[in-house]
mmCIF file of C-alpha atoms in Angstrom:
data_model
loop_
_atom_site.group_PDB
_atom_site.id
_atom_site.type_symbol
_atom_site.label_atom_id
_atom_site.label_comp_id
_atom_site.label_asym_id
_atom_site.label_seq_id
_atom_site.Cartn_x
_atom_site.Cartn_y
_atom_site.Cartn_z
ATOM 1 C CA MET A 1 -61.333 30.004 86.907
ATOM 2 C CA SER A 2 -61.532 33.879 88.050
ATOM 3 C CA ASP A 3 -57.664 33.500 86.735
ATOM 4 C CA GLY A 4 -59.116 33.022 83.646
ATOM 5 C CA ARG A 5 -62.104 34.572 83.451
ATOM 6 C CA GLY A 6 -59.932 38.083 84.852
ATOM 7 C CA GLN A 7 -57.704 36.813 80.698
ATOM 8 C CA ARG A 8 -60.859 36.276 78.250
ATOM 9 C CA ARG A 9 -62.188 40.290 79.969
ATOM 10 C CA GLN A 10 -58.623 41.247 79.150
ATOM 11 C CA ARG A 11 -58.331 40.256 75.725
ATOM 12 C CA GLU A 12 -62.033 41.205 75.022
ATOM 13 C CA GLU A 13 -60.624 44.731 76.209
ATOM 14 C CA ALA A 14 -57.944 44.156 74.203
ATOM 15 C CA ARG A 15 -59.973 44.079 70.922
ATOM 16 C CA ARG A 16 -61.780 47.084 71.271
ATOM 17 C CA ALA A 17 -59.131 49.393 72.121
ATOM 18 C CA ALA A 18 -58.138 47.547 67.773
ATOM 19 C CA VAL A 19 -61.544 48.758 66.929
ATOM 20 C CA ARG A 20 -61.104 52.005 68.478
ATOM 21 C CA ALA A 21 -58.113 52.446 66.939
ATOM 22 C CA LEU A 22 -59.874 51.728 63.484
ATOM 23 C CA PRO A 23 -60.369 54.579 60.816
ATOM 24 C CA ALA A 24 -63.645 55.417 61.434
ATOM 25 C CA VAL A 25 -66.217 55.027 58.425
ATOM 26 C CA ARG A 26 -69.427 58.048 59.320
ATOM 27 C CA LEU A 27 -72.936 56.485 57.809
ATOM 28 C CA ARG A 28 -75.140 58.303 55.868
ATOM 29 C CA HIS A 29 -78.698 58.958 57.392
ATOM 30 C CA HIS A 30 -81.376 57.630 54.668
ATOM 31 C CA ALA A 31 -84.878 58.698 56.606
ATOM 32 C CA VAL A 32 -86.887 58.150 58.965
ATOM 33 C CA ILE A 33 -88.982 55.263 59.169
ATOM 34 C CA THR A 34 -92.116 55.826 61.397
ATOM 35 C CA GLY A 35 -95.453 54.765 61.407
ATOM 36 C CA ARG A 36 -99.154 56.116 61.501
ATOM 37 C CA PRO A 37 -99.458 57.383 65.572
ATOM 38 C CA GLY A 38 -100.701 54.838 67.771
ATOM 39 C CA GLU A 39 -98.814 51.917 65.385
ATOM 40 C CA GLU A 40 -95.235 50.298 66.551
ATOM 41 C CA ARG A 41 -93.196 48.755 64.743
ATOM 42 C CA VAL A 42 -92.895 45.243 63.575
ATOM 43 C CA THR A 43 -90.223 44.307 61.708
ATOM 44 C CA ALA A 44 -88.321 46.198 58.979
ATOM 45 C CA SER A 45 -86.286 45.137 55.333
ATOM 46 C CA ILE A 46 -85.064 45.678 52.253
ATOM 47 C CA GLY A 47 -86.185 44.495 48.893
ATOM 48 C CA PRO A 48 -84.843 44.047 45.684
ATOM 49 C CA ASP A 49 -85.174 47.948 44.534
ATOM 50 C CA GLY A 50 -83.270 49.173 48.126
ATOM 51 C CA ASN A 51 -86.259 50.631 49.726
ATOM 52 C CA LEU A 52 -87.317 49.850 53.277
ATOM 53 C CA VAL A 53 -90.328 47.776 53.512
ATOM 54 C CA ALA A 54 -91.755 47.572 57.246
ATOM 55 C CA LEU A 55 -94.535 46.457 58.758
ATOM 56 C CA TRP A 56 -96.755 47.721 61.598
ATOM 57 C CA ALA A 57 -99.013 46.708 64.488
ATOM 58 C CA ALA A 58 -100.543 48.718 66.726
ATOM 59 C CA ALA A 59 -99.059 48.911 69.953
ATOM 60 C CA GLN A 60 -101.123 47.277 72.148
ATOM 61 C CA ASP A 61 -101.316 44.206 69.437
ATOM 62 C CA ARG A 62 -96.534 44.760 69.382
ATOM 63 C CA PRO A 63 -96.319 41.700 71.341
ATOM 64 C CA ALA A 64 -98.531 39.295 70.233
ATOM 65 C CA PHE A 65 -95.792 38.703 67.191
ATOM 66 C CA SER A 66 -92.799 38.407 69.663
ATOM 67 C CA ALA A 67 -94.434 34.856 71.220
ATOM 68 C CA THR A 68 -92.379 33.022 72.927
ATOM 69 C CA THR A 69 -92.662 30.445 75.423
ATOM 70 C CA THR A 70 -90.213 30.024 78.418
ATOM 71 C CA GLN A 71 -89.579 26.659 80.031
ATOM 72 C CA ALA A 72 -89.763 25.189 83.672
ATOM 73 C CA GLY A 73 -85.550 25.633 84.022
ATOM 74 C CA GLY A 74 -86.613 29.702 82.801
ATOM 75 C CA ALA A 75 -85.187 28.849 78.841
ATOM 76 C CA ARG A 76 -87.294 30.912 75.972
ATOM 77 C CA PHE A 77 -88.242 29.502 72.943
ATOM 78 C CA PRO A 78 -89.960 31.802 69.602
ATOM 79 C CA GLU A 79 -93.820 30.768 68.560
ATOM 80 C CA PRO A 80 -94.290 29.984 65.247
ATOM 81 C CA ARG A 81 -96.998 31.320 65.649
ATOM 82 C CA ALA A 82 -98.695 34.828 67.017
ATOM 83 C CA SER A 83 -99.652 34.717 70.906
ATOM 84 C CA ARG A 84 -103.321 36.192 68.926
ATOM 85 C CA SER A 85 -104.037 36.979 65.205
ATOM 86 C CA ALA A 86 -103.480 41.378 64.977
ATOM 87 C CA THR A 87 -103.994 43.439 62.662
ATOM 88 C CA ALA A 88 -100.953 44.398 59.903
ATOM 89 C CA ARG A 89 -99.780 46.967 58.044
ATOM 90 C CA VAL A 90 -96.731 46.992 55.512
ATOM 91 C CA SER A 91 -95.672 50.675 53.989
ATOM 92 C CA ILE A 92 -92.778 50.508 51.578
ATOM 93 C CA HIS A 93 -90.065 53.991 51.992
ATOM 94 C CA ALA A 94 -88.889 54.848 48.635
ATOM 95 C CA PRO A 95 -87.684 56.713 51.192
ATOM 96 C CA GLU A 96 -90.950 58.156 51.638
ATOM 97 C CA PRO A 97 -93.323 56.296 53.037
ATOM 98 C CA ALA A 98 -96.246 54.584 51.419
ATOM 99 C CA THR A 99 -98.835 51.988 52.357
ATOM 100 C CA ALA A 100 -98.767 48.328 49.996
ATOM 101 C CA ALA A 101 -101.219 46.746 52.403
ATOM 102 C CA GLU A 102 -103.165 46.222 55.170
ATOM 103 C CA LEU A 103 -102.965 42.499 56.691
ATOM 104 C CA PRO A 104 -105.852 41.914 58.179
ATOM 105 C CA GLY A 105 -106.008 38.869 61.666
ATOM 106 C CA LEU A 106 -102.077 37.595 60.781
ATOM 107 C CA PRO A 107 -101.089 35.283 62.610
ATOM 108 C CA LEU A 108 -97.554 34.643 62.456
ATOM 109 C CA ALA A 109 -94.419 35.958 64.536
ATOM 110 C CA HIS A 110 -90.836 36.861 64.256
ATOM 111 C CA VAL A 111 -91.572 37.797 61.029
ATOM 112 C CA THR A 112 -89.689 39.018 57.932
ATOM 113 C CA VAL A 113 -91.514 41.162 54.762
ATOM 114 C CA GLN A 114 -90.425 40.929 52.309
ATOM 115 C CA PRO A 115 -92.301 42.803 48.672
ATOM 116 C CA LEU A 116 -94.211 40.731 45.323
ATOM 117 C CA PRO A 117 -94.772 42.110 42.013
ATOM 118 C CA GLN A 118 -97.842 43.876 41.442
ATOM 119 C CA GLY A 119 -98.526 44.939 44.715
ATOM 120 C CA ARG A 120 -97.859 41.731 46.384
ATOM 121 C CA VAL A 121 -96.397 40.997 50.088
ATOM 122 C CA LEU A 122 -94.904 38.205 51.586
ATOM 123 C CA VAL A 123 -94.842 37.328 55.449
ATOM 124 C CA VAL A 124 -93.044 35.008 56.862
ATOM 125 C CA GLY A 125 -92.558 33.460 60.218
ATOM 126 C CA ALA A 126 -88.833 32.176 61.215
ATOM 127 C CA ARG A 127 -90.302 28.748 63.042
ATOM 128 C CA SER A 128 -92.444 26.384 61.743
ATOM 129 C CA ARG A 129 -93.099 23.125 63.934
ATOM 130 C CA TRP A 130 -93.236 20.134 62.097
ATOM 131 C CA ARG A 131 -96.664 17.462 63.486
ATOM 132 C CA PRO A 132 -98.154 14.803 62.033
ATOM 133 C CA GLU A 133 -100.772 16.263 60.733
ATOM 134 C CA GLY A 134 -98.641 18.751 58.802
ATOM 135 C CA PRO A 135 -96.081 21.572 59.543
ATOM 136 C CA ASP A 136 -97.253 25.174 60.048
ATOM 137 C CA ARG A 137 -97.627 26.752 56.868
ATOM 138 C CA ASN A 138 -95.176 29.846 57.903
ATOM 139 C CA ALA A 139 -95.036 32.021 54.700
ATOM 140 C CA ILE A 140 -98.383 33.913 53.486
ATOM 141 C CA VAL A 141 -98.988 35.849 50.655
ATOM 142 C CA TYR A 142 -101.333 38.160 50.845
ATOM 143 C CA ASP A 143 -102.609 40.689 47.551
ATOM 144 C CA ALA A 144 -102.820 44.618 47.476
ATOM 145 C CA ASP A 145 -105.518 44.866 49.213
ATOM 146 C CA GLY A 146 -104.497 42.592 52.072
ATOM 147 C CA ALA A 147 -106.488 39.267 50.882
ATOM 148 C CA VAL A 148 -104.497 36.537 50.878
ATOM 149 C CA VAL A 149 -103.346 33.873 48.412
ATOM 150 C CA ALA A 150 -100.816 32.035 48.882
ATOM 151 C CA GLU A 151 -99.964 29.400 52.110
ATOM 152 C CA GLU A 152 -96.929 27.109 52.744
ATOM 153 C CA THR A 153 -93.912 26.174 54.778
ATOM 154 C CA LEU A 154 -90.045 27.541 53.751
ATOM 155 C CA GLY A 155 -89.452 25.676 57.196
ATOM 156 C CA ASP A 156 -87.768 26.487 60.866
ATOM 157 C CA GLY A 157 -85.027 28.008 62.395
ATOM 158 C CA ILE A 158 -85.345 30.557 59.099
ATOM 159 C CA ALA A 159 -82.167 33.423 59.254
ATOM 160 C CA HIS A 160 -82.748 35.362 56.691
ATOM 161 C CA VAL A 161 -85.652 36.061 53.447
ATOM 162 C CA PHE A 162 -84.429 38.256 50.197
ATOM 163 C CA THR A 163 -87.038 38.539 47.124
ATOM 164 C CA THR A 164 -85.774 39.772 43.985
ATOM 165 C CA ALA A 165 -87.947 41.173 41.382
ATOM 166 C CA SER A 166 -89.510 38.570 39.869
ATOM 167 C CA GLY A 167 -90.502 37.393 42.814
ATOM 168 C CA ARG A 168 -88.913 34.496 43.222
ATOM 169 C CA VAL A 169 -87.877 34.163 47.430
ATOM 170 C CA TRP A 170 -84.163 33.418 48.783
ATOM 171 C CA VAL A 171 -83.857 31.619 51.897
ATOM 172 C CA ALA A 172 -81.564 31.212 54.547
ATOM 173 C CA TYR A 173 -81.368 29.494 57.908
ATOM 174 C CA PHE A 174 -79.614 29.440 60.571
ATOM 175 C CA ASP A 175 -78.440 26.431 62.806
ATOM 176 C CA GLU A 176 -81.586 24.812 63.912
ATOM 177 C CA GLY A 177 -83.544 25.223 60.408
ATOM 178 C CA ILE A 178 -80.568 23.256 59.336
ATOM 179 C CA TYR A 179 -80.219 20.426 62.026
ATOM 180 C CA GLY A 180 -83.181 19.983 62.795
ATOM 181 C CA ASN A 181 -85.753 21.429 66.368
ATOM 182 C CA PHE A 182 -89.406 21.980 67.255
ATOM 183 C CA GLY A 183 -90.181 18.570 65.589
ATOM 184 C CA TRP A 184 -88.307 18.340 62.025
ATOM 185 C CA ASN A 185 -85.975 15.789 61.778
ATOM 186 C CA SER A 186 -86.665 14.045 64.785
ATOM 187 C CA PRO A 187 -90.029 13.238 64.949
ATOM 188 C CA GLY A 188 -90.665 14.161 61.431
ATOM 189 C CA PRO A 189 -88.780 13.950 58.464
ATOM 190 C CA ALA A 190 -85.577 16.077 57.379
ATOM 191 C CA PRO A 191 -86.020 20.225 58.183
ATOM 192 C CA ILE A 192 -86.700 22.026 54.826
ATOM 193 C CA GLY A 193 -83.134 23.911 55.371
ATOM 194 C CA ASP A 194 -81.015 21.382 55.373
ATOM 195 C CA ALA A 195 -79.317 22.678 52.544
ATOM 196 C CA GLY A 196 -78.648 25.943 54.386
ATOM 197 C CA LEU A 197 -79.879 28.067 51.452
ATOM 198 C CA VAL A 198 -82.381 27.799 50.204
ATOM 199 C CA ARG A 199 -84.332 29.540 46.995
ATOM 200 C CA PHE A 200 -88.288 28.939 45.904
ATOM 201 C CA SER A 201 -90.308 29.861 42.717
ATOM 202 C CA PRO A 202 -92.945 33.064 42.830
ATOM 203 C CA ASP A 203 -95.473 30.665 44.201
ATOM 204 C CA LEU A 204 -93.443 29.680 47.114
ATOM 205 C CA GLN A 205 -92.368 25.520 45.686
ATOM 206 C CA GLU A 206 -88.864 24.468 46.006
ATOM 207 C CA GLU A 207 -86.353 25.219 42.970
ATOM 208 C CA TRP A 208 -82.960 24.917 44.086
ATOM 209 C CA ARG A 209 -80.752 24.113 46.924
ATOM 210 C CA PHE A 210 -77.585 24.791 48.122
ATOM 211 C CA PRO A 211 -75.774 21.182 47.369
ATOM 212 C CA SER A 212 -74.256 19.724 49.224
ATOM 213 C CA ALA A 213 -70.178 19.597 50.118
ATOM 214 C CA ARG A 214 -69.299 16.435 48.237
ATOM 215 C CA ARG A 215 -70.235 18.979 45.106
ATOM 216 C CA ARG A 216 -67.827 22.562 46.784
ATOM 217 C CA PRO A 217 -64.453 23.467 48.329
ATOM 218 C CA TRP A 218 -66.210 25.654 50.833
ATOM 219 C CA GLY A 219 -68.195 23.133 53.220
ATOM 220 C CA PRO A 220 -71.662 23.093 54.292
ATOM 221 C CA ILE A 221 -72.947 25.933 55.706
ATOM 222 C CA HIS A 222 -74.176 25.306 59.188
ATOM 223 C CA ASP A 223 -75.462 28.864 59.833
ATOM 224 C CA CYS A 224 -75.693 31.215 57.391
ATOM 225 C CA TYR A 225 -75.111 34.654 59.150
ATOM 226 C CA ALA A 226 -75.303 36.705 56.548
ATOM 227 C CA LEU A 227 -76.878 36.872 52.444
ATOM 228 C CA ASN A 228 -76.993 39.321 49.835
ATOM 229 C CA LEU A 229 -79.392 39.546 46.711
ATOM 230 C CA ALA A 230 -78.221 42.070 43.337
ATOM 231 C CA GLY A 231 -80.499 41.128 41.327
ATOM 232 C CA ASP A 232 -81.232 36.982 40.915
ATOM 233 C CA THR A 233 -77.279 36.819 42.305
ATOM 234 C CA ALA A 234 -77.577 35.546 45.479
ATOM 235 C CA TRP A 235 -73.863 36.623 47.949
ATOM 236 C CA THR A 236 -73.852 33.790 51.511
ATOM 237 C CA CYS A 237 -71.175 34.486 54.465
ATOM 238 C CA TYR A 238 -71.945 31.561 56.510
ATOM 239 C CA TYR A 239 -70.286 29.666 59.320
ATOM 240 C CA THR A 240 -68.129 28.008 60.104
ATOM 241 C CA ASP A 241 -65.345 28.591 57.881
ATOM 242 C CA PHE A 242 -67.098 32.081 56.601
ATOM 243 C CA PRO A 243 -66.520 31.823 52.716
ATOM 244 C CA ILE A 244 -67.558 34.386 50.195
ATOM 245 C CA VAL A 245 -69.528 32.382 48.249
ATOM 246 C CA ARG A 246 -71.578 33.346 45.219
ATOM 247 C CA VAL A 247 -74.796 31.742 43.447
ATOM 248 C CA HIS A 248 -75.195 33.316 39.759
ATOM 249 C CA ASP A 249 -77.296 31.341 37.516
ATOM 250 C CA GLY A 250 -77.228 27.914 39.861
ATOM 251 C CA ALA A 251 -73.750 28.006 39.685
ATOM 252 C CA LEU A 252 -71.869 28.398 42.902
ATOM 253 C CA THR A 253 -68.183 30.110 42.976
ATOM 254 C CA GLY A 254 -66.031 30.783 46.283
ATOM 255 C CA TRP A 255 -63.851 32.596 48.184
ATOM 256 C CA SER A 256 -62.034 31.922 51.180
ATOM 257 C CA ASN A 257 -62.258 34.604 53.956
ATOM 258 C CA ASP A 258 -60.724 35.262 57.240
ATOM 259 C CA THR A 259 -62.910 37.797 58.492
ATOM 260 C CA ILE A 260 -65.580 35.771 61.165
ATOM 261 C CA GLY A 261 -68.876 36.503 62.383
ATOM 262 C CA ILE A 262 -70.248 38.466 60.137
ATOM 263 C CA ARG A 263 -73.317 39.729 60.147
ATOM 264 C CA ALA A 264 -74.059 41.377 56.454
ATOM 265 C CA LEU A 265 -71.331 41.721 53.591
ATOM 266 C CA ALA A 266 -72.151 44.825 50.110
ATOM 267 C CA VAL A 267 -70.224 42.984 47.476
ATOM 268 C CA ASP A 268 -70.039 44.944 43.750
ATOM 269 C CA GLY A 269 -68.829 41.867 42.114
ATOM 270 C CA THR A 270 -65.351 42.255 42.650
ATOM 271 C CA ARG A 271 -65.560 43.911 45.685
ATOM 272 C CA ALA A 272 -66.878 43.512 49.038
ATOM 273 C CA ALA A 273 -67.163 45.351 52.454
ATOM 274 C CA LEU A 274 -68.068 42.629 54.682
ATOM 275 C CA LEU A 275 -69.464 43.813 58.227
ATOM 276 C CA GLY A 276 -68.874 43.129 62.118
ATOM 277 C CA GLY A 277 -67.241 40.156 63.565
ATOM 278 C CA TYR A 278 -67.820 38.682 67.588
ATOM 279 C CA GLY A 279 -67.794 40.548 70.844
ATOM 280 C CA ALA A 280 -65.882 44.279 70.423
ATOM 281 C CA GLU A 281 -66.008 43.448 66.421
ATOM 282 C CA ARG A 282 -69.471 44.001 65.746
ATOM 283 C CA GLU A 283 -68.669 48.532 64.173
ATOM 284 C CA GLN A 284 -65.225 46.618 61.471
ATOM 285 C CA LEU A 285 -65.599 46.488 58.371
ATOM 286 C CA THR A 286 -63.886 44.272 56.886
ATOM 287 C CA VAL A 287 -62.975 45.686 52.909
ATOM 288 C CA GLY A 288 -61.306 44.153 49.784
ATOM 289 C CA THR A 289 -61.234 42.002 46.505
ATOM 290 C CA LEU A 290 -62.096 39.240 45.373
ATOM 291 C CA ASP A 291 -58.907 38.213 43.975
ATOM 292 C CA ASP A 292 -57.691 33.857 42.853
ATOM 293 C CA GLY A 293 -60.048 32.301 45.107
ATOM 294 C CA ALA A 294 -59.473 34.501 48.461
ATOM 295 C CA PHE A 295 -61.115 37.660 49.453
ATOM 296 C CA ARG A 296 -58.333 39.680 49.579
ATOM 297 C CA VAL A 297 -58.247 42.201 52.951
ATOM 298 C CA VAL A 298 -57.035 46.050 51.917
ATOM 299 C CA GLY A 299 -58.930 47.870 55.097
ATOM 300 C CA ARG A 300 -60.712 48.039 57.792
ATOM 301 C CA TYR A 301 -62.487 50.679 59.361
ATOM 302 C CA ARG A 302 -65.339 51.099 62.014
ATOM 303 C CA VAL A 303 -68.274 52.441 61.551
ATOM 304 C CA VAL A 304 -70.369 54.820 63.071
ATOM 305 C CA LEU A 305 -73.383 57.197 62.785
ATOM 306 C CA PRO A 306 -73.077 60.547 60.785
ATOM 307 C CA ASP A 307 -71.967 62.522 64.456
ATOM 308 C CA GLY A 308 -68.987 59.660 65.069
ATOM 309 C CA GLN A 309 -71.878 58.352 68.350
ATOM 310 C CA PRO A 310 -70.761 54.329 68.365
ATOM 311 C CA LEU A 311 -73.990 52.208 66.707
ATOM 312 C CA PRO A 312 -76.463 51.243 69.019
ATOM 313 C CA PRO A 313 -76.839 47.922 70.536
ATOM 314 C CA ARG A 314 -79.695 46.847 68.830
ATOM 315 C CA THR A 315 -79.080 48.102 65.013
ATOM 316 C CA ARG A 316 -79.936 45.388 62.454
ATOM 317 C CA ALA A 317 -77.561 45.506 58.734
ATOM 318 C CA PHE A 318 -78.933 44.002 55.158
ATOM 319 C CA GLY A 319 -77.125 44.160 52.607
ATOM 320 C CA ARG A 320 -78.357 44.815 49.425
ATOM 321 C CA GLY A 321 -75.632 45.118 46.221
ATOM 322 C CA ALA A 322 -73.185 47.233 46.592
ATOM 323 C CA ASP A 323 -74.956 49.093 49.751
ATOM 324 C CA LEU A 324 -75.033 47.964 53.547
ATOM 325 C CA HIS A 325 -78.631 49.289 55.123
ATOM 326 C CA LEU A 326 -78.403 49.561 58.545
ATOM 327 C CA VAL A 327 -81.403 50.504 60.605
ATOM 328 C CA SER A 328 -81.200 51.745 63.971
ATOM 329 C CA GLY A 329 -84.566 52.327 65.781
ATOM 330 C CA ASP A 330 -86.146 54.765 63.817
ATOM 331 C CA ASP A 331 -83.249 55.524 61.307
ATOM 332 C CA TRP A 332 -82.066 53.971 58.122
ATOM 333 C CA TYR A 333 -78.423 54.541 57.117
ATOM 334 C CA ARG A 334 -77.156 53.472 54.809
ATOM 335 C CA LEU A 335 -73.194 53.093 53.248
ATOM 336 C CA ASP A 336 -72.231 53.155 49.556
ATOM 337 C CA LEU A 337 -69.217 50.859 48.829
ATOM 338 C CA ASP A 338 -68.096 52.504 45.530
ATOM 339 C CA HIS A 339 -68.518 56.116 48.273
ATOM 340 C CA LEU A 340 -66.616 54.273 52.071
ATOM 341 C CA ALA A 341 -63.623 56.199 52.540
ATOM 342 C CA PRO A 342 -62.449 56.882 56.571
ATOM 343 C CA ALA A 343 -63.537 59.953 58.268
ATOM 344 C CA GLY A 344 -61.829 61.961 60.346
#
């Protein structure tokens, strides 16, 4: 067994060396994202116009929005609800910040925040528990004054949430949201996210879902690793075979792909850049063309900070159209597919 572990370490080190040998691409520092004195950031995402959307809470309230339960064996599970309701604030950074709404008594945990038309804000919790009396409603729409105008259930196991400029809501799911947990699929009904990717209307009613595997050649979504919205067109890359699939007006087009484990993608219609991979390849950027049903690799790079340092471990990445957005601590970085050039 020790020999097996040693071989795995050797293989992983060889992969690290291969990534370190790739030409480096430096991110562009776009802005510093900070809140008001005494606030801590709960989450951040990227809206349809490429602006950053952040959710803030007082430092003493911040842990409430990361509620977990620890079972007897030591396993920890995220909770659908905040450990206690607390006030939060939404800001839009373009890159200068402006307050979008104050949200009193936000009850959700592990949230994503996205803008909606008319100054409204959508907050979605990643988890939803099914109960006979009704599932957790894990999506809340607030108006510009912070009043609740809609609540719905968008399902459990939510990995990504993006809105369009018209207010449609795209939701992608990880494996538990597809196959069931927290009561979904047993004893409750089939998970809302069993298709892996669902589009909801501006009033949070389901209006489209990824079609079954019998109707397309790229296989089912077992875990949606990456989602990108370019206008009203969605792009996704998912486990197990990681095809790149475009959804436009409900019609699907796909390209086979050999780069696995990606966590974000940028696309411009004919080209794509795939960020990430497993283990040592998390900083790898694979660039190629979408051609004749396949993603053709034309270059692989190593993404680094503007000063050449590696990406910090907890860097989050988002794809919107041809741009990759990365958030690390208080720093917001961007990488435009049209300006990819290796750095020395």
